[in-house]
Amino acid sequence: SALLREASADRRLFDFVDATFALISSGGNMPNLPIAYLIGMMSFIGIEPDSRLYRPGMFFDFSGGTFTPEPPMSGRWLERDESHIAAQLLRMNYRNMAKFRFNREQRASLIDRLLDYYTIHFTPMLSLRTLPVLHQLFD
């Protein structure tokens, strides 16, 4: 992938990708898998926000990948209530993803927002057809 250029092997990344394929191969109903995948992959490509910095009432700045007390100048942010949800969502992983409950519309919206975040940090992704694929795989 253009986003993952490592000079040496990364065991954590291998384990993450291996766990992803194992979950997909299991054939179980895992509607939150694409969300957990996109959140998990953030740490490997260097765009993982630090949800520990979140405090109630903060805004999430898409460009900086940070929580801020005031709306950022970037023009791309989540409102306070959405930022609260984002801080909780950033804790999702494969072990706890079943505990998060979303309907189909909410899940599609979350995937869209996550891909927006990726696109801000990696403009070449604008041409990817990721979203339709994710929607078809997990709908």
mmCIF file of N, CA, C and O in Angstrom, residues 46-89:
data_model
loop_
_atom_site.group_PDB
_atom_site.id
_atom_site.type_symbol
_atom_site.label_atom_id
_atom_site.label_comp_id
_atom_site.label_asym_id
_atom_site.label_seq_id
_atom_site.Cartn_x
_atom_site.Cartn_y
_atom_site.Cartn_z
ATOM 1 N N GLY A 46 0.267 6.631 11.148
ATOM 2 C CA GLY A 46 0.668 7.872 11.790
ATOM 3 C C GLY A 46 -0.380 8.962 11.901
ATOM 4 O O GLY A 46 -0.026 10.135 12.025
ATOM 5 N N ILE A 47 -1.658 8.597 11.878
ATOM 6 C CA ILE A 47 -2.694 9.630 11.985
ATOM 7 C C ILE A 47 -3.663 9.357 13.140
ATOM 8 O O ILE A 47 -4.769 9.886 13.175
ATOM 9 N N GLU A 48 -3.233 8.560 14.100
ATOM 10 C CA GLU A 48 -4.113 8.206 15.211
ATOM 11 C C GLU A 48 -4.253 9.383 16.178
ATOM 12 O O GLU A 48 -3.274 9.841 16.764
ATOM 13 N N PRO A 49 -5.470 9.879 16.362
ATOM 14 C CA PRO A 49 -5.682 10.936 17.361
ATOM 15 C C PRO A 49 -5.524 10.363 18.767
ATOM 16 O O PRO A 49 -5.783 9.190 18.993
ATOM 17 N N ASP A 50 -5.109 11.198 19.690
ATOM 18 C CA ASP A 50 -4.956 10.769 21.081
ATOM 19 C C ASP A 50 -6.241 11.109 21.824
ATOM 20 O O ASP A 50 -6.443 12.253 22.237
ATOM 21 N N SER A 51 -7.113 10.115 21.981
ATOM 22 C CA SER A 51 -8.408 10.342 22.630
ATOM 23 C C SER A 51 -8.246 10.625 24.122
ATOM 24 O O SER A 51 -9.174 11.133 24.751
ATOM 25 N N ARG A 52 -7.083 10.343 24.681
ATOM 26 C CA ARG A 52 -6.851 10.637 26.096
ATOM 27 C C ARG A 52 -6.827 12.142 26.363
ATOM 28 O O ARG A 52 -7.023 12.580 27.487
ATOM 29 N N LEU A 53 -6.599 12.930 25.310
ATOM 30 C CA LEU A 53 -6.550 14.381 25.455
ATOM 31 C C LEU A 53 -7.943 15.009 25.433
ATOM 32 O O LEU A 53 -8.091 16.187 25.713
ATOM 33 N N TYR A 54 -8.938 14.208 25.096
ATOM 34 C CA TYR A 54 -10.304 14.737 25.013
ATOM 35 C C TYR A 54 -10.834 15.115 26.392
ATOM 36 O O TYR A 54 -10.644 14.385 27.374
ATOM 37 N N ARG A 55 -11.515 16.249 26.435
ATOM 38 C CA ARG A 55 -12.265 16.699 27.601
ATOM 39 C C ARG A 55 -13.637 17.133 27.116
ATOM 40 O O ARG A 55 -13.760 17.659 26.008
ATOM 41 N N PRO A 56 -14.669 16.921 27.908
ATOM 42 C CA PRO A 56 -16.020 17.330 27.484
ATOM 43 C C PRO A 56 -16.036 18.785 27.011
ATOM 44 O O PRO A 56 -15.406 19.656 27.607
ATOM 45 N N GLY A 57 -16.730 18.989 25.902
ATOM 46 C CA GLY A 57 -16.855 20.329 25.334
ATOM 47 C C GLY A 57 -15.821 20.672 24.278
ATOM 48 O O GLY A 57 -15.855 21.755 23.706
ATOM 49 N N MET A 58 -14.899 19.756 24.007
ATOM 50 C CA MET A 58 -13.862 20.027 23.003
ATOM 51 C C MET A 58 -14.373 19.746 21.595
ATOM 52 O O MET A 58 -15.370 19.057 21.403
ATOM 53 N N PHE A 59 -13.654 20.273 20.625
ATOM 54 C CA PHE A 59 -13.899 20.033 19.206
ATOM 55 C C PHE A 59 -12.805 19.107 18.690
ATOM 56 O O PHE A 59 -11.680 19.141 19.185
ATOM 57 N N PHE A 60 -13.130 18.303 17.677
ATOM 58 C CA PHE A 60 -12.107 17.477 17.052
ATOM 59 C C PHE A 60 -11.709 18.112 15.738
ATOM 60 O O PHE A 60 -12.535 18.321 14.856
ATOM 61 N N ASP A 61 -10.434 18.435 15.606
ATOM 62 C CA ASP A 61 -9.868 19.053 14.404
ATOM 63 C C ASP A 61 -9.403 17.951 13.457
ATOM 64 O O ASP A 61 -8.468 17.218 13.755
ATOM 65 N N PHE A 62 -10.086 17.831 12.314
ATOM 66 C CA PHE A 62 -9.744 16.801 11.330
ATOM 67 C C PHE A 62 -8.323 16.992 10.806
ATOM 68 O O PHE A 62 -7.587 16.028 10.639
ATOM 69 N N SER A 63 -7.942 18.228 10.509
ATOM 70 C CA SER A 63 -6.626 18.468 9.914
ATOM 71 C C SER A 63 -5.493 18.157 10.873
ATOM 72 O O SER A 63 -4.507 17.540 10.497
ATOM 73 N N GLY A 64 -5.626 18.588 12.115
ATOM 74 C CA GLY A 64 -4.567 18.356 13.092
ATOM 75 C C GLY A 64 -4.661 17.017 13.789
ATOM 76 O O GLY A 64 -3.711 16.569 14.417
ATOM 77 N N GLY A 65 -5.839 16.375 13.701
ATOM 78 C CA GLY A 65 -6.027 15.097 14.376
ATOM 79 C C GLY A 65 -5.977 15.252 15.885
ATOM 80 O O GLY A 65 -5.524 14.354 16.589
ATOM 81 N N THR A 66 -6.460 16.407 16.380
ATOM 82 C CA THR A 66 -6.396 16.693 17.811
ATOM 83 C C THR A 66 -7.739 17.212 18.318
ATOM 84 O O THR A 66 -8.564 17.692 17.546
ATOM 85 N N PHE A 67 -7.909 17.113 19.615
ATOM 86 C CA PHE A 67 -9.071 17.698 20.271
ATOM 87 C C PHE A 67 -8.654 19.078 20.778
ATOM 88 O O PHE A 67 -7.581 19.217 21.374
ATOM 89 N N THR A 68 -9.492 20.076 20.521
ATOM 90 C CA THR A 68 -9.171 21.447 20.901
ATOM 91 C C THR A 68 -10.346 22.091 21.634
ATOM 92 O O THR A 68 -11.503 21.748 21.372
ATOM 93 N N PRO A 69 -10.061 23.043 22.516
ATOM 94 C CA PRO A 69 -11.144 23.685 23.269
ATOM 95 C C PRO A 69 -11.971 24.663 22.419
ATOM 96 O O PRO A 69 -13.116 24.949 22.746
ATOM 97 N N GLU A 70 -11.401 25.174 21.323
ATOM 98 C CA GLU A 70 -12.081 26.124 20.439
ATOM 99 C C GLU A 70 -12.156 25.532 19.029
ATOM 100 O O GLU A 70 -11.316 24.720 18.644
ATOM 101 N N PRO A 71 -13.144 25.965 18.234
ATOM 102 C CA PRO A 71 -13.184 25.484 16.849
ATOM 103 C C PRO A 71 -11.874 25.840 16.133
ATOM 104 O O PRO A 71 -11.409 26.976 16.239
ATOM 105 N N PRO A 72 -11.272 24.883 15.457
ATOM 106 C CA PRO A 72 -9.983 25.137 14.795
ATOM 107 C C PRO A 72 -10.143 26.027 13.566
ATOM 108 O O PRO A 72 -11.226 26.120 12.977
ATOM 109 N N MET A 73 -9.063 26.656 13.183
ATOM 110 C CA MET A 73 -9.045 27.529 12.009
ATOM 111 C C MET A 73 -9.124 26.736 10.712
ATOM 112 O O MET A 73 -9.424 27.294 9.677
ATOM 113 N N SER A 74 -8.862 25.446 10.778
ATOM 114 C CA SER A 74 -8.808 24.621 9.566
ATOM 115 C C SER A 74 -10.137 24.559 8.823
ATOM 116 O O SER A 74 -10.170 24.304 7.633
ATOM 117 N N GLY A 75 -11.230 24.772 9.540
ATOM 118 C CA GLY A 75 -12.542 24.690 8.899
ATOM 119 C C GLY A 75 -13.101 23.282 8.825
ATOM 120 O O GLY A 75 -14.229 23.079 8.413
ATOM 121 N N ARG A 76 -12.328 22.293 9.201
ATOM 122 C CA ARG A 76 -12.789 20.896 9.188
ATOM 123 C C ARG A 76 -12.718 20.365 10.601
ATOM 124 O O ARG A 76 -11.655 20.027 11.093
ATOM 125 N N TRP A 77 -13.863 20.301 11.278
ATOM 126 C CA TRP A 77 -13.890 19.810 12.641
ATOM 127 C C TRP A 77 -15.224 19.169 12.940
ATOM 128 O O TRP A 77 -16.187 19.313 12.194
ATOM 129 N N LEU A 78 -15.248 18.464 14.051
ATOM 130 C CA LEU A 78 -16.489 17.898 14.558
ATOM 131 C C LEU A 78 -16.989 18.798 15.674
ATOM 132 O O LEU A 78 -16.206 19.291 16.489
ATOM 133 N N GLU A 79 -18.292 18.992 15.718
ATOM 134 C CA GLU A 79 -18.895 19.773 16.795
ATOM 135 C C GLU A 79 -18.678 19.053 18.123
ATOM 136 O O GLU A 79 -18.285 17.899 18.160
ATOM 137 N N ARG A 80 -18.995 19.728 19.216
ATOM 138 C CA ARG A 80 -18.745 19.189 20.551
ATOM 139 C C ARG A 80 -19.396 17.823 20.769
ATOM 140 O O ARG A 80 -18.763 16.900 21.285
ATOM 141 N N ASP A 81 -20.670 17.676 20.389
ATOM 142 C CA ASP A 81 -21.353 16.396 20.621
ATOM 143 C C ASP A 81 -20.760 15.294 19.758
ATOM 144 O O ASP A 81 -20.591 14.164 20.199
ATOM 145 N N GLU A 82 -20.406 15.610 18.524
ATOM 146 C CA GLU A 82 -19.773 14.624 17.648
ATOM 147 C C GLU A 82 -18.374 14.265 18.150
ATOM 148 O O GLU A 82 -17.931 13.128 18.021
ATOM 149 N N SER A 83 -17.678 15.243 18.701
ATOM 150 C CA SER A 83 -16.331 15.007 19.231
ATOM 151 C C SER A 83 -16.375 14.066 20.426
ATOM 152 O O SER A 83 -15.486 13.227 20.596
ATOM 153 N N HIS A 84 -17.417 14.192 21.225
ATOM 154 C CA HIS A 84 -17.591 13.280 22.359
ATOM 155 C C HIS A 84 -17.747 11.843 21.863
ATOM 156 O O HIS A 84 -17.112 10.920 22.372
ATOM 157 N N ILE A 85 -18.564 11.670 20.828
ATOM 158 C CA ILE A 85 -18.765 10.347 20.231
ATOM 159 C C ILE A 85 -17.459 9.842 19.616
ATOM 160 O O ILE A 85 -17.091 8.676 19.773
ATOM 161 N N ALA A 86 -16.736 10.726 18.926
ATOM 162 C CA ALA A 86 -15.467 10.334 18.299
ATOM 163 C C ALA A 86 -14.461 9.855 19.340
ATOM 164 O O ALA A 86 -13.768 8.857 19.122
ATOM 165 N N ALA A 87 -14.388 10.542 20.474
ATOM 166 C CA ALA A 87 -13.449 10.140 21.531
ATOM 167 C C ALA A 87 -13.777 8.739 22.039
ATOM 168 O O ALA A 87 -12.872 7.942 22.305
ATOM 169 N N GLN A 88 -15.052 8.428 22.150
ATOM 170 C CA GLN A 88 -15.444 7.082 22.573
ATOM 171 C C GLN A 88 -15.171 6.067 21.465
ATOM 172 O O GLN A 88 -14.691 4.967 21.723
ATOM 173 N N LEU A 89 -15.484 6.440 20.249
ATOM 174 C CA LEU A 89 -15.308 5.547 19.101
ATOM 175 C C LEU A 89 -13.836 5.172 18.901
ATOM 176 O O LEU A 89 -13.529 4.045 18.505
#
